[in-house]
JSON list of C-alpha atoms in Angstrom, two decimals:
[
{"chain": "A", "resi": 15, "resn": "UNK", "atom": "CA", "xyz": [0.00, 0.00, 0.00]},
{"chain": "A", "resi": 16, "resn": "UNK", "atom": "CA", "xyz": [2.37, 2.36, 0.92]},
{"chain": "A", "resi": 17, "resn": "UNK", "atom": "CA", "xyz": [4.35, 1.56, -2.39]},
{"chain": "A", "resi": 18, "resn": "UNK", "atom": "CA", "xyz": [1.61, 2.51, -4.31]},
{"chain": "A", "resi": 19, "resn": "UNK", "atom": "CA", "xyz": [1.07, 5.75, -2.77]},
{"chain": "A", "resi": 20, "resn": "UNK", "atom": "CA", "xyz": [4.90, 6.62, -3.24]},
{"chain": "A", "resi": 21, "resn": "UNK", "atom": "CA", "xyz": [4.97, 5.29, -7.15]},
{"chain": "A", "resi": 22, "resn": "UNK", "atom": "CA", "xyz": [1.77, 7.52, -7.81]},
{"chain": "A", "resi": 23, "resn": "UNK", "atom": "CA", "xyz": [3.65, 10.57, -6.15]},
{"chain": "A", "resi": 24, "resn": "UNK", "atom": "CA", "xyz": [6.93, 10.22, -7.93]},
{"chain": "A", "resi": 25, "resn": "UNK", "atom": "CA", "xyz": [5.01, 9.50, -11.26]},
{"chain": "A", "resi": 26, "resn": "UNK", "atom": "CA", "xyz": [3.01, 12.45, -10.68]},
{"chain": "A", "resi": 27, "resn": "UNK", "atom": "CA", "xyz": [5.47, 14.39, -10.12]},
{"chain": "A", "resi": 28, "resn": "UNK", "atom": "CA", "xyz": [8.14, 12.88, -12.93]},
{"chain": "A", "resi": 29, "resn": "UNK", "atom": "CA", "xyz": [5.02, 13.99, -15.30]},
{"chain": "A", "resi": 30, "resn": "UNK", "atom": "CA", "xyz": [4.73, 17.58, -14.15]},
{"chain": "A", "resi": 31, "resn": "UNK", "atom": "CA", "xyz": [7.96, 18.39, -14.43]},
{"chain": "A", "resi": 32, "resn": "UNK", "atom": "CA", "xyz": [8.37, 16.95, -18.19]},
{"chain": "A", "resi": 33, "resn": "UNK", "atom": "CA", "xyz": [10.15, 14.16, -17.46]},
{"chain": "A", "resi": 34, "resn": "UNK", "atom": "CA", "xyz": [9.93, 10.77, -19.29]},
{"chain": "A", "resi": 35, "resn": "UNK", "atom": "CA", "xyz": [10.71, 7.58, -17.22]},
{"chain": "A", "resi": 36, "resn": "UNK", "atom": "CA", "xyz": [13.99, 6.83, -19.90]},
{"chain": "A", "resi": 37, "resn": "UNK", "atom": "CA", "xyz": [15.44, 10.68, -18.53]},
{"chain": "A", "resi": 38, "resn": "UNK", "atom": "CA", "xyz": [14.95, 10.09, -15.15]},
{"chain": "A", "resi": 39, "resn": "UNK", "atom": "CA", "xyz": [16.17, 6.55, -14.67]},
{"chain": "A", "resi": 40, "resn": "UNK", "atom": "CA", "xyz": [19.13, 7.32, -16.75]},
{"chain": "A", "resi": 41, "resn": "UNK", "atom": "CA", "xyz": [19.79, 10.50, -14.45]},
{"chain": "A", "resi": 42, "resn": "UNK", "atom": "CA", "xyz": [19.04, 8.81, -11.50]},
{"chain": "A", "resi": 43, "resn": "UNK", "atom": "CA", "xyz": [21.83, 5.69, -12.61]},
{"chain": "A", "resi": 44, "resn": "UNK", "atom": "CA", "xyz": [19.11, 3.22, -12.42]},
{"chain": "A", "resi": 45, "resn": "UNK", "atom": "CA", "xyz": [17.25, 1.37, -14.51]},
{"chain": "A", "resi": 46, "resn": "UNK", "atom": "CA", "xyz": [13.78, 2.09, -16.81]},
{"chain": "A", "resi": 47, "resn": "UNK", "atom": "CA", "xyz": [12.49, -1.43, -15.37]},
{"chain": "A", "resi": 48, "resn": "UNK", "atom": "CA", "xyz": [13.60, -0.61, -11.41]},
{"chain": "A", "resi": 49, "resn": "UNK", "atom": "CA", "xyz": [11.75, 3.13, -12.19]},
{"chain": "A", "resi": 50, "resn": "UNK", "atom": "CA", "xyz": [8.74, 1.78, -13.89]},
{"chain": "A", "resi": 51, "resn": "UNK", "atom": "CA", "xyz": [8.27, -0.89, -10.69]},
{"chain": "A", "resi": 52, "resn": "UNK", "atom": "CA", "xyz": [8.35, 1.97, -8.08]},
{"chain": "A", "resi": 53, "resn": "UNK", "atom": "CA", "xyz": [5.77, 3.95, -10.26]},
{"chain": "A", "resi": 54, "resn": "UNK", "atom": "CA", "xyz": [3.59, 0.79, -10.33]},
{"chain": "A", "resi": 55, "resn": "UNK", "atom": "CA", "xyz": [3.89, 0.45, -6.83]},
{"chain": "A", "resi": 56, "resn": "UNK", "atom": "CA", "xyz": [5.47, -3.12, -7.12]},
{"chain": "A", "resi": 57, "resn": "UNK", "atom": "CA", "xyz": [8.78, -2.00, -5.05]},
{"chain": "A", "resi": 58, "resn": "UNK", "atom": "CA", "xyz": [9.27, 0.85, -2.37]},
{"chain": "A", "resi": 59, "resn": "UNK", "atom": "CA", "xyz": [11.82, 3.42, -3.26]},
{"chain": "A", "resi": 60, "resn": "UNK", "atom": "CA", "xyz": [14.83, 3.06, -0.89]},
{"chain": "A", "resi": 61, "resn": "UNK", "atom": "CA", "xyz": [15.27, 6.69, 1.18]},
{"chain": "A", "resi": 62, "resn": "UNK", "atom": "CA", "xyz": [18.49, 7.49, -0.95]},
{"chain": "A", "resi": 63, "resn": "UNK", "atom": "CA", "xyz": [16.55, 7.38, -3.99]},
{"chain": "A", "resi": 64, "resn": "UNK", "atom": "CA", "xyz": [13.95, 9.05, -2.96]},
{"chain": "A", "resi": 65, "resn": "UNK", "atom": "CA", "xyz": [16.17, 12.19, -1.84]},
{"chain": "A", "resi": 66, "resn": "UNK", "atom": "CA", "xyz": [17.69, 12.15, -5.44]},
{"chain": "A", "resi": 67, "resn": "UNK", "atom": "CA", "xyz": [14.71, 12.00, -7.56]},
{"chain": "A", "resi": 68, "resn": "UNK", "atom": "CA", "xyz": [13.53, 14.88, -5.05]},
{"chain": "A", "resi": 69, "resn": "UNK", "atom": "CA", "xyz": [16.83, 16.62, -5.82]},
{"chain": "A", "resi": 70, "resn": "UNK", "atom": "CA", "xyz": [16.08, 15.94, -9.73]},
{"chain": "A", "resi": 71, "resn": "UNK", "atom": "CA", "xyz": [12.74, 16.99, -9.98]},
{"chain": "A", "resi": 72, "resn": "UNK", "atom": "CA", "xyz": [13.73, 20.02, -8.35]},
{"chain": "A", "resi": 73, "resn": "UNK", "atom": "CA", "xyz": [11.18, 19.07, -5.44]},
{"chain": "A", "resi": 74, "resn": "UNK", "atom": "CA", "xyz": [11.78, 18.61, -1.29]},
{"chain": "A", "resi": 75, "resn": "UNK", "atom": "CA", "xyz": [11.67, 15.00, 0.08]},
{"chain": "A", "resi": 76, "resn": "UNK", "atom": "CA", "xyz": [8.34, 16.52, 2.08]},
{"chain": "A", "resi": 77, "resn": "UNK", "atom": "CA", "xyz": [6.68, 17.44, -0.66]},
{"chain": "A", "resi": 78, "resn": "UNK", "atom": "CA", "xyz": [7.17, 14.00, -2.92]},
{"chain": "A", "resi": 79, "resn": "UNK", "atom": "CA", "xyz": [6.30, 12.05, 0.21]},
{"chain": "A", "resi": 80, "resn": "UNK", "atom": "CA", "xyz": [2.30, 10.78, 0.40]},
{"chain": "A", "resi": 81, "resn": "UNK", "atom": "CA", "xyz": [0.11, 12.73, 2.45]},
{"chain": "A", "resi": 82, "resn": "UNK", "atom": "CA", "xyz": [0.22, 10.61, 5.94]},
{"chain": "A", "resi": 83, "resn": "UNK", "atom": "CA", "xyz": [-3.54, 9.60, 6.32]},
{"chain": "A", "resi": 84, "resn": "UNK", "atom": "CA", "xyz": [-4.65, 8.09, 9.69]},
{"chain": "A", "resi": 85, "resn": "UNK", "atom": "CA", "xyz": [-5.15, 4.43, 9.87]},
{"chain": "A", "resi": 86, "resn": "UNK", "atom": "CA", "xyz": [-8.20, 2.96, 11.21]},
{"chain": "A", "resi": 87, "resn": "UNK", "atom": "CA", "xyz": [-7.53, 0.58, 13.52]}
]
């Protein structure tokens, strides 16, 4: 779940600021296929790569992270 929050964020994101998945993965020295995953939600970005696709997309960590909602236990 909290994959899929993050890949919709960092796709969101990727999109507004005009950048295709081939650009960023090959900025970020990772792969299409590892970039496309995260985006899908299939694999959770690890905290390094999440501060330099911030960095990339000219963005703060804070403001690609999901929203924290409140769980309902």
């Amino acid at each position: 779940m909290e994959a899929e929050k993050w890949g919709r964020r960092i796709r969101a994101f990727r999109k507004l600021k005009g950048y295709t998945q081939e650009r960023l993965a090959k900025e970020l020295g990772i792969s299409v296929s590892i970039l496309g995953e995260i985006e899908r939600g299939n694999r959770l970005p690890p905290e390094e790569l999440v501060q330099q696709i911030a960095e990339r997309l000219n963005i703060s960590v804070e403001e690609l992270a999901p929203p924290h909602s409140e769980s309902k236990e």
